[in-house]
GROMACS .gro file of N, CA, C and O in nm:
model
  228
    1MET      N    1   2.301   2.150  -3.348
    1MET     CA    2   2.328   2.057  -3.241
    1MET      C    3   2.252   2.093  -3.114
    1MET      O    4   2.206   2.005  -3.042
    2ALA      N    5   2.241   2.222  -3.085
    2ALA     CA    6   2.170   2.266  -2.965
    2ALA      C    7   2.022   2.233  -2.976
    2ALA      O    8   1.959   2.196  -2.876
    3ALA      N    9   1.966   2.241  -3.098
    3ALA     CA   10   1.825   2.207  -3.115
    3ALA      C   11   1.803   2.058  -3.090
    3ALA      O   12   1.701   2.019  -3.033
    4LEU      N   13   1.897   1.976  -3.130
    4LEU     CA   14   1.887   1.832  -3.106
    4LEU      C   15   1.891   1.803  -2.956
    4LEU      O   16   1.815   1.718  -2.906
    5ALA      N   17   1.975   1.874  -2.883
    5ALA     CA   18   1.981   1.855  -2.738
    5ALA      C   19   1.849   1.892  -2.673
    5ALA      O   20   1.801   1.824  -2.582
    6TRP      N   21   1.784   2.001  -2.719
    6TRP     CA   22   1.656   2.042  -2.664
    6TRP      C   23   1.545   1.942  -2.698
    6TRP      O   24   1.446   1.932  -2.627
    7LEU      N   25   1.559   1.871  -2.807
    7LEU     CA   26   1.461   1.769  -2.842
    7LEU      C   27   1.484   1.639  -2.765
    7LEU      O   28   1.391   1.563  -2.742
    8LEU      N   29   1.608   1.613  -2.727
    8LEU     CA   30   1.639   1.490  -2.655
    8LEU      C   31   1.596   1.497  -2.507
    8LEU      O   32   1.564   1.395  -2.447
    9ILE      N   33   1.595   1.616  -2.452
    9ILE     CA   34   1.556   1.632  -2.311
    9ILE      C   35   1.413   1.583  -2.288
    9ILE      O   36   1.390   1.500  -2.199
   10PRO      N   37   1.314   1.627  -2.366
   10PRO     CA   38   1.179   1.573  -2.345
   10PRO      C   39   1.169   1.423  -2.377
   10PRO      O   40   1.090   1.351  -2.315
   11LEU      N   41   1.248   1.377  -2.472
   11LEU     CA   42   1.247   1.234  -2.504
   11LEU      C   43   1.295   1.153  -2.385
   11LEU      O   44   1.231   1.054  -2.347
   12PHE      N   45   1.404   1.193  -2.323
   12PHE     CA   46   1.453   1.124  -2.203
   12PHE      C   47   1.355   1.136  -2.087
   12PHE      O   48   1.337   1.042  -2.009
   13ALA      N   49   1.289   1.250  -2.076
   13ALA     CA   50   1.189   1.268  -1.970
   13ALA      C   51   1.071   1.175  -1.992
   13ALA      O   52   1.019   1.115  -1.897
   14ALA      N   53   1.029   1.159  -2.116
   14ALA     CA   54   0.917   1.069  -2.146
   14ALA      C   55   0.955   0.923  -2.119
   14ALA      O   56   0.874   0.846  -2.065
   15ILE      N   57   1.076   0.886  -2.154
   15ILE     CA   58   1.123   0.750  -2.127
   15ILE      C   59   1.131   0.726  -1.976
   15ILE      O   60   1.088   0.622  -1.926
   16GLY      N   61   1.184   0.823  -1.905
   16GLY     CA   62   1.191   0.812  -1.759
   16GLY      C   63   1.052   0.804  -1.696
   16GLY      O   64   1.030   0.727  -1.602
   17ALA      N   65   0.958   0.882  -1.747
   17ALA     CA   66   0.822   0.878  -1.694
   17ALA      C   67   0.756   0.744  -1.723
   17ALA      O   68   0.682   0.691  -1.639
   18ALA      N   69   0.784   0.686  -1.839
   18ALA     CA   70   0.727   0.555  -1.872
   18ALA      C   71   0.784   0.447  -1.780
   18ALA      O   72   0.711   0.359  -1.733
   19ILE      N   73   0.913   0.453  -1.754
   19ILE     CA   74   0.976   0.356  -1.664
   19ILE      C   75   0.921   0.373  -1.522
   19ILE      O   76   0.886   0.275  -1.456
   20TRP      N   77   0.909   0.496  -1.476
   20TRP     CA   78   0.857   0.521  -1.342
   20TRP      C   79   0.711   0.475  -1.331
   20TRP      O   80   0.670   0.415  -1.232
   21GLY      N   81   0.631   0.503  -1.434
   21GLY     CA   82   0.491   0.463  -1.434
   21GLY      C   83   0.474   0.312  -1.431
   21GLY      O   84   0.387   0.260  -1.361
   22SER      N   85   0.558   0.241  -1.504
   22SER     CA   86   0.549   0.096  -1.501
   22SER      C   87   0.596   0.042  -1.366
   22SER      O   88   0.545  -0.059  -1.318
   23TRP      N   89   0.692   0.107  -1.303
   23TRP     CA   90   0.740   0.065  -1.171
   23TRP      C   91   0.632   0.088  -1.065
   23TRP      O   92   0.609   0.004  -0.979
   24VAL      N   93   0.563   0.199  -1.071
   24VAL     CA   94   0.461   0.231  -0.972
   24VAL      C   95   0.339   0.140  -0.987
   24VAL      O   96   0.280   0.100  -0.888
   25SER      N   97   0.304   0.104  -1.108
   25SER     CA   98   0.184   0.024  -1.129
   25SER      C   99   0.211  -0.126  -1.128
   25SER      O  100   0.122  -0.203  -1.165
   26ARG      N  101   0.325  -0.168  -1.083
   26ARG     CA  102   0.356  -0.311  -1.082
   26ARG      C  103   0.269  -0.383  -0.980
   26ARG      O  104   0.217  -0.321  -0.887
   27ASP      N  105   0.256  -0.510  -0.996
   27ASP     CA  106   0.173  -0.592  -0.908
   27ASP      C  107   0.254  -0.630  -0.785
   27ASP      O  108   0.354  -0.700  -0.795
   28ARG      N  109   0.211  -0.582  -0.669
   28ARG     CA  110   0.286  -0.607  -0.545
   28ARG      C  111   0.208  -0.695  -0.448
   28ARG      O  112   0.229  -0.689  -0.329
   29THR      N  113   0.120  -0.779  -0.498
   29THR     CA  114   0.037  -0.858  -0.410
   29THR      C  115   0.108  -0.983  -0.359
   29THR      O  116   0.059  -1.048  -0.268
   30THR      N  117   0.222  -1.019  -0.413
   30THR     CA  118   0.289  -1.142  -0.373
   30THR      C  119   0.341  -1.133  -0.230
   30THR      O  120   0.340  -1.232  -0.159
   31GLY      N  121   0.385  -1.018  -0.185
   31GLY     CA  122   0.439  -1.004  -0.050
   31GLY      C  123   0.333  -0.991   0.057
   31GLY      O  124   0.362  -1.004   0.175
   32ASP      N  125   0.209  -0.965   0.017
   32ASP     CA  126   0.104  -0.944   0.116
   32ASP      C  127   0.073  -1.070   0.196
   32ASP      O  128   0.040  -1.061   0.314
   33ILE      N  129   0.083  -1.185   0.133
   33ILE     CA  130   0.049  -1.309   0.201
   33ILE      C  131   0.143  -1.332   0.320
   33ILE      O  132   0.099  -1.363   0.431
   34ALA      N  133   0.271  -1.315   0.298
   34ALA     CA  134   0.367  -1.334   0.407
   34ALA      C  135   0.348  -1.229   0.516
   34ALA      O  136   0.360  -1.260   0.635
   35GLU      N  137   0.319  -1.107   0.478
   35GLU     CA  138   0.300  -1.002   0.577
   35GLU      C  139   0.175  -1.027   0.660
   35GLU      O  140   0.175  -1.006   0.782
   36LEU      N  141   0.069  -1.073   0.596
   36LEU     CA  142  -0.054  -1.101   0.670
   36LEU      C  143  -0.036  -1.221   0.762
   36LEU      O  144  -0.089  -1.223   0.874
   37ALA      N  145   0.041  -1.320   0.720
   37ALA     CA  146   0.068  -1.435   0.806
   37ALA      C  147   0.150  -1.392   0.927
   37ALA      O  148   0.125  -1.437   1.039
   38GLY      N  149   0.247  -1.305   0.906
   38GLY     CA  150   0.326  -1.254   1.018
   38GLY      C  151   0.241  -1.173   1.114
   38GLY      O  152   0.259  -1.182   1.236
   39TYR      N  153   0.149  -1.096   1.061
   39TYR     CA  154   0.060  -1.018   1.148
   39TYR      C  155  -0.032  -1.109   1.227
   39TYR      O  156  -0.059  -1.083   1.344
   40ALA      N  157  -0.078  -1.217   1.164
   40ALA     CA  158  -0.164  -1.313   1.235
   40ALA      C  159  -0.086  -1.380   1.348
   40ALA      O  160  -0.140  -1.398   1.458
   41ARG      N  161   0.040  -1.414   1.325
   41ARG     CA  162   0.122  -1.472   1.431
   41ARG      C  163   0.143  -1.371   1.544
   41ARG      O  164   0.142  -1.407   1.662
   42PHE      N  165   0.162  -1.246   1.510
   42PHE     CA  166   0.178  -1.142   1.611
   42PHE      C  167   0.051  -1.128   1.696
   42PHE      O  168   0.059  -1.119   1.818
   43ARG      N  169  -0.065  -1.127   1.630
   43ARG     CA  170  -0.191  -1.117   1.704
   43ARG      C  171  -0.210  -1.236   1.796
   43ARG      O  172  -0.254  -1.221   1.910
   44ASP      N  173  -0.176  -1.357   1.747
   44ASP     CA  174  -0.189  -1.476   1.831
   44ASP      C  175  -0.097  -1.467   1.952
   44ASP      O  176  -0.135  -1.505   2.063
   45ALA      N  177   0.024  -1.418   1.931
   45ALA     CA  178   0.119  -1.406   2.042
   45ALA      C  179   0.071  -1.303   2.144
   45ALA      O  180   0.087  -1.322   2.265
   46MET      N  181   0.011  -1.195   2.099
   46MET     CA  182  -0.038  -1.092   2.189
   46MET      C  183  -0.165  -1.139   2.262
   46MET      O  184  -0.194  -1.095   2.373
   47ALA      N  185  -0.240  -1.228   2.202
   47ALA     CA  186  -0.364  -1.275   2.261
   47ALA      C  187  -0.340  -1.380   2.370
   47ALA      O  188  -0.426  -1.401   2.455
   48LYS      N  189  -0.225  -1.445   2.369
   48LYS     CA  190  -0.197  -1.546   2.470
   48LYS      C  191  -0.186  -1.482   2.607
   48LYS      O  192  -0.130  -1.373   2.622
   49SER      N  193  -0.239  -1.551   2.708
   49SER     CA  194  -0.227  -1.498   2.842
   49SER      C  195  -0.094  -1.546   2.899
   49SER      O  196  -0.060  -1.664   2.893
   50HIS      N  197  -0.019  -1.456   2.954
   50HIS     CA  198   0.110  -1.487   3.012
   50HIS      C  199   0.099  -1.478   3.163
   50HIS      O  200   0.026  -1.393   3.216
   51PRO      N  201   0.171  -1.563   3.235
   51PRO     CA  202   0.167  -1.553   3.382
   51PRO      C  203   0.224  -1.419   3.427
   51PRO      O  204   0.311  -1.362   3.363
   52ALA      N  205   0.173  -1.374   3.538
   52ALA     CA  206   0.220  -1.245   3.591
   52ALA      C  207   0.366  -1.258   3.631
   52ALA      O  208   0.409  -1.357   3.690
   53THR      N  209   0.443  -1.159   3.599
   53THR     CA  210   0.583  -1.162   3.633
   53THR      C  211   0.603  -1.097   3.770
   53THR      O  212   0.533  -1.003   3.807
   54THR      N  213   0.698  -1.149   3.844
   54THR     CA  214   0.729  -1.089   3.974
   54THR      C  215   0.860  -1.012   3.962
   54THR      O  216   0.948  -1.049   3.888
   55ASP      N  217   0.866  -0.906   4.036
   55ASP     CA  218   0.985  -0.821   4.030
   55ASP      C  219   1.093  -0.885   4.118
   55ASP      O  220   1.069  -0.920   4.232
   56ALA      N  221   1.212  -0.903   4.065
   56ALA     CA  222   1.320  -0.972   4.134
   56ALA      C  223   1.399  -0.882   4.228
   56ALA      O  224   1.493  -0.925   4.290
   57THR      N  225   1.361  -0.757   4.241
   57THR     CA  226   1.441  -0.667   4.327
   57THR      C  227   1.400  -0.670   4.468
   57THR      O  228   1.301  -0.707   4.514
   0.00000   0.00000   0.00000
């Protein structure tokens, strides 16, 4: 029984490594479009000239 346990440990490690490898190599390009659009809106907002603010004190 102990030998079976020692054989199952590498088997579970290999399964875990396969799951992790598939998770890391997944295609994540779908979210880039929204992020780039948000960054473009941010750049546009920063590029706008705003009137000078006066201190109210």
